[in-house]
XYZ file of C-alpha atoms in Angstrom:
384
model
C 0.164 -0.096 0.131
C 1.259 3.460 -0.874
C 2.175 5.384 2.245
C 3.544 8.483 0.966
C 3.266 11.586 2.866
C -0.523 13.513 2.310
C 0.216 17.064 3.045
C -2.124 19.535 4.570
C -2.128 22.108 1.516
C 0.678 21.837 -1.226
C 1.471 23.959 -4.286
C -0.631 22.978 -7.108
C 0.393 24.122 -10.620
C -1.729 24.580 -13.598
C 0.536 23.970 -16.561
C 1.055 27.472 -17.768
C 3.070 28.796 -15.292
C 6.267 27.904 -17.054
C 5.254 29.671 -20.065
C 4.995 33.258 -18.300
C 8.227 32.304 -16.445
C 9.970 31.683 -19.673
C 8.851 35.098 -21.045
C 10.374 36.713 -18.019
C 13.512 35.215 -18.732
C 13.722 35.601 -22.469
C 13.033 39.275 -22.062
C 15.328 39.622 -19.155
C 12.893 41.154 -16.745
C 14.080 39.298 -13.948
C 13.532 42.113 -11.439
C 10.520 43.340 -8.992
C 8.816 45.008 -12.030
C 7.637 43.852 -15.543
C 4.947 42.555 -17.738
C 4.075 39.629 -15.457
C 3.527 41.852 -12.709
C 1.324 44.403 -14.590
C -0.560 41.554 -15.863
C -1.012 39.597 -12.794
C -2.505 42.861 -11.380
C -4.753 43.220 -14.167
C -5.930 39.755 -13.865
C -6.620 40.040 -10.093
C -8.615 43.410 -10.764
C -10.676 41.687 -13.550
C -11.200 38.515 -11.077
C -12.416 40.638 -7.960
C -14.452 43.107 -9.654
C -15.908 46.019 -7.769
C -13.482 48.560 -9.382
C -10.614 47.106 -7.134
C -7.031 48.528 -7.746
C -4.414 45.865 -6.948
C -0.709 46.188 -6.316
C 1.334 42.990 -6.046
C 3.722 42.895 -3.146
C 6.288 40.196 -1.947
C 4.020 38.827 0.638
C 0.628 39.221 2.483
C 2.359 40.326 5.327
C 3.769 43.275 3.351
C 0.451 44.081 2.204
C -0.952 44.283 6.080
C 1.892 46.526 6.832
C 1.519 48.989 3.843
C -2.196 48.777 4.575
C -1.676 49.989 8.070
C 0.376 53.050 6.625
C -2.120 53.938 4.044
C -4.713 53.851 6.875
C -2.411 56.160 9.137
C -1.497 54.033 11.695
C 1.559 55.484 13.788
C 3.471 54.597 16.734
C 1.033 54.456 19.998
C -2.130 53.940 17.925
C -4.389 51.185 18.956
C -5.236 48.641 16.358
C -8.247 46.196 16.674
C -7.223 42.776 15.674
C -9.068 39.386 15.367
C -7.217 37.126 17.656
C -8.204 33.735 15.985
C -5.780 34.187 13.017
C -2.167 33.689 11.870
C 0.560 35.911 13.701
C 1.020 37.690 10.109
C -2.253 39.479 10.793
C -0.759 41.004 14.022
C 2.873 41.373 13.751
C 2.850 44.359 11.408
C 0.713 46.141 14.099
C 4.112 46.057 16.172
C 6.006 47.052 13.060
C 4.391 50.523 13.450
C 4.999 50.965 17.013
C 1.249 50.505 17.625
C -0.606 48.519 20.123
C -2.748 45.699 19.172
C -6.104 44.995 21.057
C -7.431 41.226 20.432
C -11.354 40.788 19.674
C -12.675 37.203 20.198
C -14.646 35.142 17.654
C -18.087 34.219 17.350
C -19.356 30.655 16.526
C -21.009 31.182 13.226
C -17.888 32.214 11.012
C -15.266 31.593 13.918
C -14.416 35.066 12.875
C -14.410 38.726 14.509
C -17.563 38.776 16.839
C -19.283 42.315 16.009
C -21.022 42.292 19.452
C -17.406 42.050 20.954
C -15.866 44.544 18.618
C -18.348 47.118 19.637
C -17.806 46.696 23.243
C -13.914 47.129 22.751
C -14.210 50.111 20.908
C -16.404 51.682 23.412
C -14.101 50.591 26.279
C -11.041 52.006 24.352
C -12.619 55.194 23.254
C -13.316 55.766 27.082
C -9.475 55.210 28.001
C -8.805 57.712 25.139
C -7.488 55.344 22.734
C -9.885 55.380 19.931
C -8.880 52.672 17.584
C -7.127 53.658 14.346
C -7.969 50.529 12.322
C -9.746 47.200 12.390
C -8.164 44.087 11.097
C -10.750 41.434 10.335
C -10.126 38.180 8.968
C -11.792 35.545 6.847
C -10.817 32.481 8.537
C -9.636 29.327 6.652
C -11.702 31.158 3.555
C -15.163 31.437 5.476
C -16.122 35.159 5.322
C -16.492 37.148 8.586
C -19.814 38.694 9.275
C -19.473 41.392 6.550
C -22.226 43.644 7.324
C -22.626 43.471 11.065
C -18.782 44.312 11.235
C -19.187 47.270 8.721
C -21.836 48.375 10.449
C -19.699 48.956 13.830
C -16.717 50.350 11.899
C -18.998 52.883 10.230
C -20.764 53.787 13.463
C -17.368 54.555 14.908
C -15.655 55.651 11.853
C -12.680 53.323 11.868
C -11.369 51.758 8.645
C -11.346 48.117 7.988
C -8.125 46.502 6.933
C -9.737 43.217 5.424
C -7.367 40.090 5.520
C -8.259 37.878 2.678
C -5.085 36.293 2.640
C -6.795 32.555 3.051
C -10.094 33.871 1.029
C -9.153 34.369 -2.502
C -11.886 33.139 -4.383
C -14.473 33.420 -1.439
C -17.457 36.052 -1.601
C -20.349 37.099 0.333
C -23.704 38.158 -1.677
C -21.823 37.468 -4.725
C -19.049 40.113 -3.871
C -15.693 38.881 -3.720
C -13.611 38.775 -0.640
C -10.989 41.169 -0.627
C -13.043 44.075 -1.920
C -14.869 44.943 1.489
C -12.683 46.670 3.860
C -11.214 49.942 3.287
C -8.348 48.198 2.206
C -7.696 44.427 1.265
C -5.214 41.946 1.700
C -4.110 38.859 -0.422
C -1.475 36.165 0.098
C 0.105 33.725 -2.578
C 2.325 31.813 -0.211
C 2.856 28.312 -1.038
C 0.186 26.564 0.677
C -2.812 28.990 -0.391
C -5.242 28.839 -3.003
C -3.014 29.882 -5.658
C 0.743 30.733 -4.956
C 3.622 32.629 -6.595
C 6.123 30.525 -4.452
C 5.936 33.644 -2.044
C 3.820 37.038 -2.477
C 0.697 39.011 -2.042
C -1.189 41.774 -3.077
C -2.964 44.982 -1.730
C -6.353 45.883 -2.778
C -7.353 49.500 -2.608
C -10.299 51.318 -4.169
C -8.179 54.157 -6.065
C -5.333 54.259 -8.430
C -3.777 57.582 -6.585
C -3.663 55.020 -3.204
C -2.208 52.214 -5.302
C 0.537 54.828 -6.513
C 1.093 55.531 -2.788
C 1.461 52.099 -1.716
C 3.944 51.128 -4.617
C 5.931 54.294 -3.534
C 6.155 52.817 -0.193
C 6.940 49.219 -1.379
C 9.896 50.609 -3.533
C 11.813 52.278 -0.738
C 9.825 55.231 -0.968
C 12.101 56.598 -3.698
C 11.167 60.458 -4.484
C 10.672 61.797 -7.969
C 14.219 62.989 -8.343
C 16.882 62.327 -11.102
C 19.091 60.934 -8.132
C 18.248 58.838 -5.488
C 16.467 60.591 -2.865
C 14.138 59.304 0.253
C 11.877 61.611 2.206
C 9.988 59.067 4.185
C 10.734 55.573 5.310
C 10.430 52.991 2.419
C 10.448 49.021 2.012
C 11.535 46.494 -0.451
C 8.063 45.013 -0.751
C 7.134 44.725 -4.560
C 6.549 41.285 -5.821
C 9.222 39.912 -8.759
C 8.397 39.537 -12.493
C 9.409 35.780 -12.152
C 7.036 35.108 -9.116
C 4.343 37.207 -10.780
C 4.616 34.679 -13.771
C 4.023 31.791 -11.843
C 0.736 33.929 -10.497
C -0.508 34.683 -13.745
C -0.307 30.851 -14.717
C -2.064 30.128 -11.374
C -4.871 32.730 -11.852
C -5.913 30.580 -15.031
C -6.737 27.742 -12.594
C -7.965 29.638 -9.529
C -11.794 28.956 -9.801
C -11.181 25.024 -10.339
C -8.845 25.159 -7.380
C -11.723 26.757 -5.412
C -13.831 24.184 -6.819
C -11.776 21.261 -5.574
C -11.179 22.690 -2.225
C -14.884 22.907 -1.759
C -15.215 19.263 -2.772
C -12.842 18.325 -0.294
C -14.959 20.039 2.419
C -18.069 17.866 1.103
C -16.084 14.799 1.328
C -15.078 15.589 5.281
C -18.858 16.415 5.512
C -20.085 13.218 4.296
C -17.503 11.113 6.340
C -18.446 13.024 9.634
C -22.004 13.086 8.901
C -22.512 9.588 11.040
C -20.296 10.568 13.721
C -21.579 12.214 16.636
C -20.087 15.395 17.893
C -17.469 16.255 15.310
C -18.896 19.331 13.294
C -16.922 20.326 10.046
C -16.463 24.139 9.650
C -19.078 25.423 7.215
C -20.264 28.457 6.007
C -23.471 29.538 8.002
C -25.816 30.168 4.977
C -26.141 30.704 1.387
C -24.971 34.332 1.474
C -21.436 33.008 2.277
C -19.692 31.494 -0.483
C -16.371 29.715 0.983
C -13.382 28.592 -0.663
C -12.530 26.224 2.093
C -8.829 26.879 1.808
C -8.541 24.658 4.724
C -11.163 22.282 5.859
C -11.301 22.112 9.715
C -13.294 20.205 12.026
C -14.232 20.685 15.730
C -14.492 17.753 18.200
C -16.619 17.557 21.464
C -14.534 14.930 23.367
C -17.137 14.937 26.128
C -19.467 13.097 23.903
C -17.208 10.705 21.897
C -15.639 8.701 24.827
C -12.445 10.517 25.325
C -11.656 11.085 21.681
C -9.771 14.371 21.509
C -8.214 16.271 18.522
C -4.879 14.876 19.883
C -6.301 11.634 19.332
C -7.097 12.263 15.635
C -3.707 14.036 15.008
C -1.729 11.429 16.430
C -3.820 8.685 14.446
C -3.471 10.495 11.237
C 0.530 11.291 11.667
C 0.913 7.429 12.302
C -0.665 6.987 8.826
C 1.502 9.662 7.311
C -1.275 12.167 6.962
C -0.760 15.577 8.001
C -3.159 17.690 9.911
C -2.803 20.715 12.161
C -4.682 22.337 15.329
C -6.311 25.500 14.579
C -4.373 28.732 14.799
C -3.495 29.562 18.394
C -5.106 32.781 19.465
C -2.983 35.827 19.372
C -3.924 36.814 22.831
C -2.493 33.622 24.110
C 0.967 34.005 21.926
C 3.887 34.770 24.347
C 4.758 37.699 22.048
C 0.981 39.352 22.467
C -0.369 38.202 25.886
C 0.588 41.410 27.526
C -1.902 43.126 25.230
C -5.695 43.805 25.840
C -8.366 41.215 24.866
C -11.818 41.453 24.649
C -14.327 38.462 24.725
C -15.240 35.091 26.421
C -13.517 31.658 25.608
C -14.646 30.994 22.030
C -11.374 31.323 20.258
C -9.692 29.449 22.821
C -12.269 26.514 22.598
C -11.640 26.396 18.868
C -8.298 26.148 19.437
C -8.745 23.462 21.989
C -10.748 21.347 20.074
C -10.257 22.288 16.475
C -8.095 20.600 13.627
C -7.333 21.287 10.210
C -7.203 18.179 7.536
C -5.739 17.441 4.233
C -7.410 19.949 2.024
C -5.341 20.412 -1.175
C -6.816 21.117 -4.820
C -4.275 18.181 -6.053
C -5.545 15.437 -3.696
C -6.150 12.196 -5.466
C -8.853 9.541 -4.975
C -6.207 7.308 -3.532
C -5.374 10.168 -0.708
C -9.055 10.314 -0.155
C -9.451 6.659 0.417
C -6.407 6.469 2.736
C -7.804 9.619 4.554
C -11.278 8.281 5.010
C -10.217 5.159 6.368
C -7.738 6.266 8.889
C -10.543 8.390 9.968
C -13.276 5.874 10.466
C -10.586 3.395 11.856
C -10.252 5.868 14.857
C -13.656 6.053 15.475
C -14.336 2.131 14.889
C -11.642 1.408 17.709
C -13.266 3.453 19.813
C -16.627 1.898 19.594
C -15.211 -1.537 19.800
C -13.380 -0.557 23.093
């Protein structure tokens, strides 16, 4: 029996990536600019719609950092951030010398809780720290409560930095994720829906804002015949080589989303007959999730002692990778001294949640192995 490693989420090439990369070599556009960069930005703008203006960058983290800069976040400012996320959502707050304040999740989407968000804003304003921005994340490709979060943000006139690093291809009421915030962020890391090896993009409403973002991303070089710099800049532009990979990946984006969604359905079917294991699913038809990663929530109290650790170790023994959910930011050593608003939703998700293999390039043989391994866990438990 084949026992090769089944990974959580690996790059999945479409076939035309090499064509665009070869064009970059043939024309000697091996630099952080060039036709592929322009082409990928145009491809993304067309895909996202809503008059989105896109700047291709070296990473999603760079996009979050530039987003904070464009929103005017400075040292000493307060930024509200979803606690249930990867650290790249929060690290740029510290880059700016600002203060993160973390907000708990809600159970429907596992994302930013609008009620807790408003409580945090009221409390921070009372302290004299009106938040400068809100970082809201579409966790594992499931959109956050778009309308409720926007209503709170607008009520207190606080801009939203929309972290769509995990949500390219997801949408809410037909509108693509990445276009709901005052500024949006995308990621093309190697494990994402599509990849440029490493890379990301910032999504903005105007060309003028893009020009400002690209200015910062190219070392803030002033318009002068010599190298002159009046502001701090960064080396954040995407290379033409990486953008070539991205252009090929854009051609298969919808297919990759479809296959990730089929993996989600695959797990729904497996766990349908297993009590107290819930597959993370968008709450209703308004939400279209790319299901970048399929995740489950385990209730060990109703499973005769089976925990997430039981499942993780059993799958590991079969050479199948799975991982815990993101550890909430307010529980991380680097962030634990900062304020947190909420209850225990994010903590419970972390304690009992797992991400399962979700790649768009998984085979039927892979799925058969995953299914057999999962069913064996629960079959053994019922026999005992």
